[in-house]
Each structure stands twice: as C-alpha cells, then as structure tokens.
XYZ file of C-alpha atoms in Angstrom:
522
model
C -16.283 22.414 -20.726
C -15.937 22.093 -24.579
C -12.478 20.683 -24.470
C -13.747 16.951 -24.047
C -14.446 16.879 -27.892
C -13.195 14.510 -30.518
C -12.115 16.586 -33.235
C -9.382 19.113 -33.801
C -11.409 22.233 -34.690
C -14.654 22.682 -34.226
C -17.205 25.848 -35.102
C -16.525 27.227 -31.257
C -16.411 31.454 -31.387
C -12.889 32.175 -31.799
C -10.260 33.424 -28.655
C -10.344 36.723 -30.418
C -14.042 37.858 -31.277
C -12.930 41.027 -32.951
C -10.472 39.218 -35.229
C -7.360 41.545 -33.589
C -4.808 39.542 -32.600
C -1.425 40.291 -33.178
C 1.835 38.445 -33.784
C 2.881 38.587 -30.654
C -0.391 37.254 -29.318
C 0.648 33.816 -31.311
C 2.281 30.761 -30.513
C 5.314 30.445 -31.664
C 5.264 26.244 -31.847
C 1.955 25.583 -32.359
C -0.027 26.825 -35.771
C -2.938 28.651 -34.229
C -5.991 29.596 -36.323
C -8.912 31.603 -35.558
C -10.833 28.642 -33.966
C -10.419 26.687 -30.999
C -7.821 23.636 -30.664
C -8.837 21.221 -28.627
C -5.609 19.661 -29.090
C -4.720 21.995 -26.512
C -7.773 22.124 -24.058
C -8.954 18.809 -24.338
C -6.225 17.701 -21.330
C -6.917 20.137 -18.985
C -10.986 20.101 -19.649
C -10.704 16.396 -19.102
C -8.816 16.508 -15.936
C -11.328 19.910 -14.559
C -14.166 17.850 -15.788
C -13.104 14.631 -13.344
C -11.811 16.783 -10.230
C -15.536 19.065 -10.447
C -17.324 15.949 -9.729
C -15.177 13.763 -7.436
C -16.270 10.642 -5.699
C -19.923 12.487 -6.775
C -20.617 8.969 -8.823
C -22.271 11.140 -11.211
C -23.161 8.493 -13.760
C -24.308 10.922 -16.101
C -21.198 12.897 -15.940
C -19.523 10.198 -16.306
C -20.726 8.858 -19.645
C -19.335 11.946 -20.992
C -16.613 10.714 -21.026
C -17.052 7.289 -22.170
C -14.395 5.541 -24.400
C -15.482 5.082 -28.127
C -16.315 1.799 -29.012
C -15.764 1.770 -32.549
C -12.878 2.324 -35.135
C -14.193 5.239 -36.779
C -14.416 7.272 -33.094
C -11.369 6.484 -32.228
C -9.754 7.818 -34.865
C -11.064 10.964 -33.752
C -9.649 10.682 -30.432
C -5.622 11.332 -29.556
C -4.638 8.104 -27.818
C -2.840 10.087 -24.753
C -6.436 11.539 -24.325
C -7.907 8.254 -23.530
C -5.761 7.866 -20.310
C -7.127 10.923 -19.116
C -10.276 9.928 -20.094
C -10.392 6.610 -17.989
C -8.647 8.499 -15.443
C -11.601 11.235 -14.977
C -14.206 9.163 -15.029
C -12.639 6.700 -12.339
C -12.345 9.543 -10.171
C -15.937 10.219 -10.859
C -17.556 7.247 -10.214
C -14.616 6.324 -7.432
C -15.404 2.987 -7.842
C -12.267 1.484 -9.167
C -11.405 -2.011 -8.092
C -7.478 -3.019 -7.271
C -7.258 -6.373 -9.701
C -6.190 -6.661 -13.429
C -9.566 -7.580 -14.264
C -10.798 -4.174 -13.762
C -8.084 -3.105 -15.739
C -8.810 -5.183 -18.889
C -12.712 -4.114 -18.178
C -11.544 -0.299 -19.192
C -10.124 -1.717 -22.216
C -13.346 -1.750 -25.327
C -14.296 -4.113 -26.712
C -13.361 -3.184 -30.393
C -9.913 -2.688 -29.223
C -9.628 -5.831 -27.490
C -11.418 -7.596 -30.940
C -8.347 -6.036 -32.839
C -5.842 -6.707 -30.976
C -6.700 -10.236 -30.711
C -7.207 -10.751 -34.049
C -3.465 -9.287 -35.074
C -2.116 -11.351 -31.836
C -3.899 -14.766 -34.031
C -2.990 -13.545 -37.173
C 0.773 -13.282 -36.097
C 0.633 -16.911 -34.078
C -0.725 -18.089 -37.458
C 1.705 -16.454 -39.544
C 4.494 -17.984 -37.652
C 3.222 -21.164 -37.720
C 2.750 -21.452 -41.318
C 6.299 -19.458 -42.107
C 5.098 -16.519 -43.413
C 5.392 -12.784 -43.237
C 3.066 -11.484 -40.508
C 2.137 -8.475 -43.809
C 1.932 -11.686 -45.677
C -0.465 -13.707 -43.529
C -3.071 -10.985 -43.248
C -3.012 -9.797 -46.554
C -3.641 -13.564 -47.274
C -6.181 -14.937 -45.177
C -9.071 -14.590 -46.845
C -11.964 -11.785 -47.861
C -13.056 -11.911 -44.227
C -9.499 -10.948 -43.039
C -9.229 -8.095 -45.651
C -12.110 -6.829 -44.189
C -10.770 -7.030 -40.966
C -7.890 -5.250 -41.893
C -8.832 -2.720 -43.596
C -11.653 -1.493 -41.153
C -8.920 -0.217 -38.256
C -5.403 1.053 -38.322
C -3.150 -1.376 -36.499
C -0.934 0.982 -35.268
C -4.208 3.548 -33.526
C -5.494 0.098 -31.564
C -1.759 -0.659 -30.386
C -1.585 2.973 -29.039
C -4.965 3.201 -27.259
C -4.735 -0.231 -25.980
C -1.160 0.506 -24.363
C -2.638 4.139 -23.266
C -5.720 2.921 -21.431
C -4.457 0.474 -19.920
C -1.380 2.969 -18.640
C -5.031 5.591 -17.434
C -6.522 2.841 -15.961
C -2.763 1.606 -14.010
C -2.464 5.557 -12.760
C -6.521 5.410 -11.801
C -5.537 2.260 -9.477
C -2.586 4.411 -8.022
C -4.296 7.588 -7.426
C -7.393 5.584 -5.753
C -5.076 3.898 -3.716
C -2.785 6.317 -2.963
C -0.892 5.752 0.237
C -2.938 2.465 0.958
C -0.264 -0.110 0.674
C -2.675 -2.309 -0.728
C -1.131 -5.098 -2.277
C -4.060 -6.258 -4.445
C -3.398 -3.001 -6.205
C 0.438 -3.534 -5.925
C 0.077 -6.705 -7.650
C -2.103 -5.795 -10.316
C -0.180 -2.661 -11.119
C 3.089 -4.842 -11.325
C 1.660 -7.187 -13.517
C 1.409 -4.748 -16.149
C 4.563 -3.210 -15.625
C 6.116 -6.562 -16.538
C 3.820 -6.519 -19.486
C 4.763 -3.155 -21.214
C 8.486 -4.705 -20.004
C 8.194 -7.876 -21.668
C 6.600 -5.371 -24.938
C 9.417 -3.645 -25.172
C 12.103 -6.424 -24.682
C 10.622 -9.551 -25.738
C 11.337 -9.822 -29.927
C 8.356 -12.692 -30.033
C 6.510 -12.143 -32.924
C 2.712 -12.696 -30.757
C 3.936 -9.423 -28.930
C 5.661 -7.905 -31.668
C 2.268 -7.124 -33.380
C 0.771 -5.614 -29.752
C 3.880 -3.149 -29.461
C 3.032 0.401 -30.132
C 5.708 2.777 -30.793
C 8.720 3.373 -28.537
C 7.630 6.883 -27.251
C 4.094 5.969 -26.687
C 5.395 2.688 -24.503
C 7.969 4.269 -22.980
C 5.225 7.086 -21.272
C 2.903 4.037 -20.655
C 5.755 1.805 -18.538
C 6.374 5.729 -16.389
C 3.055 5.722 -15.912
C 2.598 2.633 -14.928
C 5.962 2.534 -12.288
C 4.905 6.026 -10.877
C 1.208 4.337 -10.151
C 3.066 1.584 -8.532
C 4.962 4.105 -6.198
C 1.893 5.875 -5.502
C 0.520 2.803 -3.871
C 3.244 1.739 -2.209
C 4.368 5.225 -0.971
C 6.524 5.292 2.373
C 6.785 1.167 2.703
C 10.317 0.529 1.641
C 8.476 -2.089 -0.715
C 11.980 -4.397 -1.456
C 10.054 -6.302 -4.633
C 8.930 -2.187 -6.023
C 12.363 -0.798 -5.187
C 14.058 -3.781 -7.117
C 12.007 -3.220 -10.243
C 12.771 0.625 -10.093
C 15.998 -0.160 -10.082
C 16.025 -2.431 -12.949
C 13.611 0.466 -14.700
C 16.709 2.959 -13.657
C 19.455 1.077 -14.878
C 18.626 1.960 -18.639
C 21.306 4.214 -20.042
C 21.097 5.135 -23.349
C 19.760 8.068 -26.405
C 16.457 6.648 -25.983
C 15.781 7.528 -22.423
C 15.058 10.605 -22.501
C 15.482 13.230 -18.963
C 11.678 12.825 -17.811
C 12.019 8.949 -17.911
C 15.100 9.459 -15.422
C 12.910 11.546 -13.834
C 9.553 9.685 -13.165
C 11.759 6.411 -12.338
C 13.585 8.694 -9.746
C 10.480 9.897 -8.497
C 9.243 6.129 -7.931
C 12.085 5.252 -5.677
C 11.688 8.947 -3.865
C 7.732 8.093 -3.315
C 8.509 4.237 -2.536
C 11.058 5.703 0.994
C 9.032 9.374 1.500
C 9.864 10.566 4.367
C 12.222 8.553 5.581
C 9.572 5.470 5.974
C 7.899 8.021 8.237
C 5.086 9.847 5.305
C 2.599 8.305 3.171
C 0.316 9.886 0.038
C -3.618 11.124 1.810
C -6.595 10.657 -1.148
C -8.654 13.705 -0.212
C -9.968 15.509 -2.785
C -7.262 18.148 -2.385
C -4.373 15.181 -2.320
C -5.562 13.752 -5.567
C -5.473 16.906 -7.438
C -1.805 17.216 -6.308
C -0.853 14.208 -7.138
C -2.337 14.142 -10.266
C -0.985 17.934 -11.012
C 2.814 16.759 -9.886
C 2.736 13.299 -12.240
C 0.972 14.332 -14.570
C 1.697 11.383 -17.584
C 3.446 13.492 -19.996
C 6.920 13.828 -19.575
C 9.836 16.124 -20.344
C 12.318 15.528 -23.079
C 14.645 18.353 -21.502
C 14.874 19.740 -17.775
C 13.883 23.207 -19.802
C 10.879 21.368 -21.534
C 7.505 23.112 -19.581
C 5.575 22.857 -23.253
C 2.903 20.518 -22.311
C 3.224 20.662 -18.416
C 4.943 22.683 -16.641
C 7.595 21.600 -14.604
C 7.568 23.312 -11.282
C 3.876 21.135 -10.434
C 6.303 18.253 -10.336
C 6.898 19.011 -6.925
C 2.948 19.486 -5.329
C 3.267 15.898 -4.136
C 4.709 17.218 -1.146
C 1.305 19.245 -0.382
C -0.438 15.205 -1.109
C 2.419 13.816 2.373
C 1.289 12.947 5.758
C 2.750 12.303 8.768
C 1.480 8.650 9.163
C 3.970 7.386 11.386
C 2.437 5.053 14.820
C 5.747 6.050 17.432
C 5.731 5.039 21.004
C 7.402 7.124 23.819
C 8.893 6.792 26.986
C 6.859 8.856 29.436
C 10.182 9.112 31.947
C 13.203 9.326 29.793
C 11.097 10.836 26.850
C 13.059 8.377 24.268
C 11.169 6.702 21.418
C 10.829 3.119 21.831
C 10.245 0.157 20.421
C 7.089 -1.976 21.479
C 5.224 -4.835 20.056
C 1.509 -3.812 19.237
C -1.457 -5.771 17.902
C -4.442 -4.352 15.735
C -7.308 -5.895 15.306
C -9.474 -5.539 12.829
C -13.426 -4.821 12.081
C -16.139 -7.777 11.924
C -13.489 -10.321 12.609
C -11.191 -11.997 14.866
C -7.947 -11.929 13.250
C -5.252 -8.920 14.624
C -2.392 -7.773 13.028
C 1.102 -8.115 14.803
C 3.395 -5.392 14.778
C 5.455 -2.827 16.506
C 6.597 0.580 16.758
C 7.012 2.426 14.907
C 4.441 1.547 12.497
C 3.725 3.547 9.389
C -0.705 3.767 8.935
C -1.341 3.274 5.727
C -4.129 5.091 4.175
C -8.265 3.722 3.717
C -6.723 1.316 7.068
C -10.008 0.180 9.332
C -8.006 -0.672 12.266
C -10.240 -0.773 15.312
C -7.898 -1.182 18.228
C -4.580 -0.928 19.170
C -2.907 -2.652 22.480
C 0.667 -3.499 23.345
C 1.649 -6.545 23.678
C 4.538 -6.554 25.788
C 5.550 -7.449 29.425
C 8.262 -4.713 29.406
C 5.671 -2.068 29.278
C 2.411 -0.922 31.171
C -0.914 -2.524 28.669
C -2.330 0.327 26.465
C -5.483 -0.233 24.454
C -6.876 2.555 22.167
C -9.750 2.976 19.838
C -8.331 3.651 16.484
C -11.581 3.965 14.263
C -10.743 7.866 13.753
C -7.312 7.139 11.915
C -8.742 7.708 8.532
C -9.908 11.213 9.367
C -6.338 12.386 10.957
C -3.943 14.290 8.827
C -1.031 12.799 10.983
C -0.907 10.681 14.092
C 0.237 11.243 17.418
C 2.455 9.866 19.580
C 1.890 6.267 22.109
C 2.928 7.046 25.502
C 3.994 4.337 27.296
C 5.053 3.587 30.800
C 8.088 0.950 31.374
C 7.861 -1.424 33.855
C 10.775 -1.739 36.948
C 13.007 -3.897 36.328
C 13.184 -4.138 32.732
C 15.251 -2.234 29.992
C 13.700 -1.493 26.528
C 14.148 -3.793 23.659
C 16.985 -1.678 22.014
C 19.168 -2.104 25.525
C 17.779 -5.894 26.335
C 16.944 -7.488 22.706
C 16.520 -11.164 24.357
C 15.302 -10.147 27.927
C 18.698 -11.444 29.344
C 19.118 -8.269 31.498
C 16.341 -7.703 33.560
C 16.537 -7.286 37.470
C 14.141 -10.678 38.223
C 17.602 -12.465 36.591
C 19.700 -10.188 38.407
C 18.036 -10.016 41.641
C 19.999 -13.300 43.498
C 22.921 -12.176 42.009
C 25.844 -11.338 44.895
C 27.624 -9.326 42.924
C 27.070 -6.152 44.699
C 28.646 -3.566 41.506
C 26.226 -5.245 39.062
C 23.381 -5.086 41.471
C 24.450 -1.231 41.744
C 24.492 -0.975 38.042
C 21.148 -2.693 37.472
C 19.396 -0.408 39.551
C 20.760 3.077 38.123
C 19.950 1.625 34.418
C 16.217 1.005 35.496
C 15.215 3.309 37.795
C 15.448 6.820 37.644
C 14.511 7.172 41.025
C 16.989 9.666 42.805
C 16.177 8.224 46.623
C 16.145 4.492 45.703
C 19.639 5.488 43.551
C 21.336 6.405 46.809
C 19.794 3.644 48.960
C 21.241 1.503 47.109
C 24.666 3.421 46.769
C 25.357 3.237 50.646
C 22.896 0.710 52.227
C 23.262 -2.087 49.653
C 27.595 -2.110 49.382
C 29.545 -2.578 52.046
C 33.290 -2.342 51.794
C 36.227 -5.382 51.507
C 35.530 -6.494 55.132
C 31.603 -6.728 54.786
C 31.216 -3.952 57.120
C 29.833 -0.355 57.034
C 32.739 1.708 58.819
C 30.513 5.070 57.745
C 27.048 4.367 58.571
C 26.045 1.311 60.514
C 29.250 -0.089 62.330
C 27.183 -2.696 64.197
C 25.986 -4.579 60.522
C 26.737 -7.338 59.011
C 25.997 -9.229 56.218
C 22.071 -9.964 57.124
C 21.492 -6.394 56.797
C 23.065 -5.897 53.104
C 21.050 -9.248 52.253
C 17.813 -7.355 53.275
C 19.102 -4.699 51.920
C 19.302 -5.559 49.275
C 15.814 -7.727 49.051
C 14.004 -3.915 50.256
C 15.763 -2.591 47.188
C 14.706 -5.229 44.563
C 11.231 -5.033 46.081
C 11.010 -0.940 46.087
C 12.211 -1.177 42.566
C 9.715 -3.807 41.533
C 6.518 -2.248 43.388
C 7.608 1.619 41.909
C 7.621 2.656 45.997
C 10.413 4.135 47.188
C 8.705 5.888 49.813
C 8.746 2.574 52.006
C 12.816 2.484 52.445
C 12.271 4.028 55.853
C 10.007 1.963 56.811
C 11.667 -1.169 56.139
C 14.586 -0.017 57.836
C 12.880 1.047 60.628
C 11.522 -2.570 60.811
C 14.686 -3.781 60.646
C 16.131 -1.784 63.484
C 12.998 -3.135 65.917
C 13.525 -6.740 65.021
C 17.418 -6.344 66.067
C 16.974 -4.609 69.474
C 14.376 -6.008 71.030
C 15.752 -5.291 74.857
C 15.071 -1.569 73.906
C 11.682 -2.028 72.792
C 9.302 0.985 74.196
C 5.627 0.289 74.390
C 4.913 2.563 70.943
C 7.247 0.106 69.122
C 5.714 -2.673 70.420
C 2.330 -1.568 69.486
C 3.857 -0.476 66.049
C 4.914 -4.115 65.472
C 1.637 -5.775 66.597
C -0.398 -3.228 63.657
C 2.368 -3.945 61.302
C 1.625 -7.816 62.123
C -2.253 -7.655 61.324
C -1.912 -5.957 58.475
C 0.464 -8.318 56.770
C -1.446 -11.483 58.117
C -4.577 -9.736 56.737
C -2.599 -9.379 53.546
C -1.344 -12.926 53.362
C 2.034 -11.863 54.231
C 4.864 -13.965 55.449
C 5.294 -12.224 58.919
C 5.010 -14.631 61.824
C-alpha cells in the first residue's frame, strides 16, 4: 500500500500504462495527471493498512505510520491525514488507554513546542499591550527564528486533527463499553474545541485553527463520545448533544446536523435495549459509517459516500439482561447483583440491564425475596453476540414489583384479614392455580348468614376460618394437591362418634408424622 506517502505525486507507474485514457475516463472535479494522487488514496490506504493488521500489535507496521516530528514533514502531510494516521495505528497496536493523557501523548512533540510557544507569545503580547503580529515579530532573533521555522496556521490544524484521531481512536476502542474514563476524557476535549470556537481570549485565539477544520474536529469528537456511550441514555452526553444541536445558522453545514443527530441516535440505540460490539468486523463498520469527513449537501458522496453512513447497524447487539416470568411469561423487574473478578465488591442492579461491552462480570444472582434465588456464571458475556433471557420463578404470595412497588400487597399482610372478597381477590392475583382458585371460590365464602346453604349446611364459621388457614398455607407451600386432605382431616376431627377403625388408624399415622415433623398436632 503506496497510498501512506507524504507527497502529492510521486514517480508510481501511471493508472493507464499505455497512455490511452480518454475524456471520459477523467474526473471531472479533480485535475488528474498521468501519475498517481495520493491525495486520493492516501485515506483509504491508511484505513486498509490499520484494519489488515488489527489488534496484531505489529510494532513494525505500526511505525509506518508514525506522525512526523518535525516542521518540514509535516508540511508534507494533509492535516485530515494525521487523524487517520493515529487512528490506524491505534487499531494496530490496540493499546489505547481511556484518559486525556494518552491523548496529549499522540500529540508530537514539535507540535506541542509550537503551540506553546504562540500560546506564551500571545499571554505576553497581552500583557505588554501589543499586537499578538506585533509581539512575535518583536521578541527577539531567537523568536524570529522561531517563527519563521513553522507555519502557525499547519501546527493549529494538525494539533486540532490529532487530537480529533486520537478522540475517535478512544471511541472506536471503546465502543459500546460505557466506560466512563473514556467518557470523561472524550468530553473534556469536546469542551475544549467548544471553548476554541466560542471563547474570543486571545491565549486560545492563537490555538484556533480554521472554522471548517474545527468544526470536523468537535463532530468527531461528539460522534466518539456517542460511540462510547452507545445505548445508556447518558443524561450529561445527551445534554451536550443538544447544546451541539441547537446551532442554527450558514455555517453549519447538513453533515454537522447530521453527525450531531447521529450522536443522540447512538447515545438511545435501540431503544436502551442495543449497544456497539468491537470485533474486528464491528470496527470496520463503524469506522466505514462515521467516517470523519462530512457532507456539505445530502447529495455530497465526493469524499465518502453516503449510503456507508448507515453500516452501524451491522456494528448493534442485542445486549439487553431481561428477566421473565416462567408462569405468566411477562417480563419483570428484579433486583440483581454482579460481582466482579479478583475482588469483593458487586454491582447492584436490576432488570433489565443493558451489558455493556469488554464487561468482566463473573456472576449474576437475584436479590430479591419476591422471586426464587438464581445465580449464573457470566464469564462468557464477552463472547455472546446478544444475551438471553433470566427465567425466574415468583414466589406465592407475592406480586411483582410493577403490581406491589412497596411490598404493601402481599398475602403474609393479607392473610388475617376477614375480609372474605379481598381474601378472594388476593388469591386469584397470585396464584394461577385453577383448583386452589375454586377452593377458595366456594369453601372460603360463605353467604350473609355465615352459612353454606349449597355445600356444607352443617358449617359454621370454624370451618371458613380453617378454610381459609388450608388456603393461605396451599398457596404459600405451592401444594394444592393437599386440599383434600385437609378437608378430609377436618371432617374426622368433627365426627368422631362415626369413626371406623381405618380412620382411626389414619389419624394415629397422620399424628406420628406431624410429631416427627415438629408439628403442632396433639
């Protein structure tokens, strides 16, 4: 791959060997001429060159494409082609870092010199009441030297450009992570190129590049910030998107509308539900969708055309931790806990829970007495495409948390309640149990005399007290099955002159066992 090259034209065989190309063979916007302009290749060898040997930490590769490190090189060099340089070789070497001082590390030394010196030159100027054209055209031989060895306006660009590569290196590397190291670091310099292009201090004055050139560093920059922070809602991210957004005027051109629209789309993907993956594949769709050169018109596909702007989707993942209700099939809402490798601190959450990419959970378990405990190993999230679903078993006599918020509701409350209807009620919200349903329909209300004119004539109120005790307890213990039983029991304790010599022996079993099982029978 030639295209990594400093200069414009270079001796390369030309794209017609036989020298027969015809009109119609030219561009009609670019002057073409019978060698090779790397103008042209130099993005897309770049960007090949970084996605051949990802995460390979191929050092040698790598140096390839190293930054220049003195004025004369980087003259040679179009500043947009520095991004993409810092951007290759951090996906390269993979070993990018989420703080600004990794950011200002990608930054060389010459161009830090320079713009140090104008940022002291202009302080100094200001403080002596002079012109800041003035002040370095006065300061001495050594500052004429200074001057004259770099063009201001280059170092302003490059510095503003590699720091915007080395912003979108952060977000691609930490794509989907919801790491807010990154976050924070990315922001920072958001507020930076903000604070460049608002701020009419003379100290930043001198560090401001061009309008155009900051205005595709600041997308940059908010579109890395999205990219981190994809499918969190992040309220701080969305509030600076907005502000981004608000900006109506002939400057802003249609992509800056359209990267800052983006950011907001990325920041609520999928609903809260999606997230960004940082395979190999992922990265070269996200790079390949925000790609940091933007349109001037919705009809501008010169540099990059514009139907890639939608590959992100190919980059989205199902990431979304839901829990569901094995009997009514419903998603729920449970607390969880995750804890995490090598130490003893957990996480506290609940469903649903969006996984965040590079996340080195290694447990899950509920956390709630509303629910059966769950505890799963979780150390195979990174390699999953999308997560499945929790399946979780509800305890009787509870509702979920969307029907009983406080836990005001439950049938332990309800249980010595004498209110017969709400008893009825309690038990058809909680159970779905068909048999326990009607038990309680006929056996546990009786009508306005406290009698049971259809089924049991000879009962009273003892019977819909136990009754209603078998019910709670059936409910409680998940065994329906026992209803007969208990009111067989019943019957023998209340007619004791009939008592045959199988019932009696039925009672004296039934007495052992519960004495053998610390019951309460006498």
């Amino acid at each position: 791959i030639s295209g990594v090259g400093a200069d414009k034209f270079q001796n390369t065989p030309p794209p017609f060997p036989n020298g027969n190309q015809t009109e119609g063979d030219r561009n009609a916007r670019i002057h073409e001429s019978d060698m090779l302009n790397r103008d042209i290749t130099a993005p897309g060898s770049i960007l090949a060159l970084g996605l051949m040997y990802i995460k390979s930490g191929n050092v040698s590769v790598a140096s390839i494409l190293k930054l220049p490190d003195t004025h004369f090189l980087l003259d040679y060099i179009r500043p947009d082609l520095l991004a993409l340089r810092v951007l290759a070789k951090s996906l390269i070497l993979w070993n990018v870092e989420p703080t600004a001082e990794w950011i200002d590390s990608q930054v060389p030394s010459v161009v830090q010199n320079s713009i140090e010196f104008m940022r002291k030159a202009a302080a100094k100027a200001v403080s002596l009441g002079m012109g800041m054209d003035e002040e370095m055209d006065g300061n001495g031989d050594e500052s004429k030297n200074d001057v004259a060895d770099f063009d201001p306006q280059a170092v302003r660009q490059a510095n503003a450009f590699i720091i915007a590569g080395a912003c979108f290196s952060i977000g691609i590397r930490y794509a989907g992570s919801a790491n807010r190291d990154a976050a924070a670091a990315i922001f920072q310099r958001v507020m930076w190129f903000l604070e460049l292009r608002d701020n009419k201090d003379v100290t930043r004055q001198v560090q401001r590049p061009d309008l155009t050139t900051l205005t595709t560093c600041l997308c940059t920059s908010a579109i890395s910030l999205a990219l981190v922070m994809a499918g969190t809602g992040d309220l701080d991210s969305f509030r600076l998107f907005r502000a981004l957004r608000w900006s109506c005027d002939d400057n802003v051109s249609y992509g800056t509308h359209m990267i800052y629209g983006a950011a907001i789309g990325l920041l609520f993907l999928g609903g809260g539900k999606r997230t960004l993956g940082s395979s190999p594949e992922d990265v070269a769709m996200l790079i390949a969708a925000f790609f940091p050169h933007y349109p001037i018109l919705s009809s501008d596909n010169q540099y990059h055309l514009q139907a890639l702007r939608h590959m992100y989707v190919l980059a989205a993942h199902d990431r979304i931790l839901e829990s569901v209700d094995v009997d009514s099939r419903e998603k729920v809402c449970i607390p969880i806990e995750l804890s995490l490798p090598d130490t003893p601190e957990c996480i506290q959450s609940s469903t649903p829970f969006l996984v965040a990419n590079n996340s080195n959970f290694v447990e899950l378990r509920t956390k709630s007495d509303r629910y059966y405990p769950i505890i799963l190993k979780t150390t195979d999230w990174n390699s999953r495409g999308t997560m499945s679903n929790i399946f979780v078993k509800r305890k009787p006599g509870h509702l979920s948390y969307l029907q009983d918020p406080n836990a005001l509701r439950s049938l332990s409350i309800q249980a010595g309640s004498t209110n017969s209807e709400s008893f009825l009620k309690s038990i058809k919200m909680m159970s779905d149990d068909s048999v326990l349903a009607s038990f309680t329909k006929y056996f546990c209300k009786a009508d306005k005399k406290g009698s049971y004119p259809d089924l049991l004539p000879e009962a009273n109120s003892d019977f819909l007290r136990y009754c209603n005790l078998v019910a709670n307890e059936c409910m409680q213990e998940e065994k329906s099955e026992m209803l007969p039983l208990y009111l067989t029991l019943f019957r023998l304790m209340n007619s004791r002159k009939q008592q045959t010599v199988s019932n009696v022996w039925d009672l004296r079993i039934l007495r052992t066992y519960m004495r053998r099982k610390g019951g309460l029978l006498p």
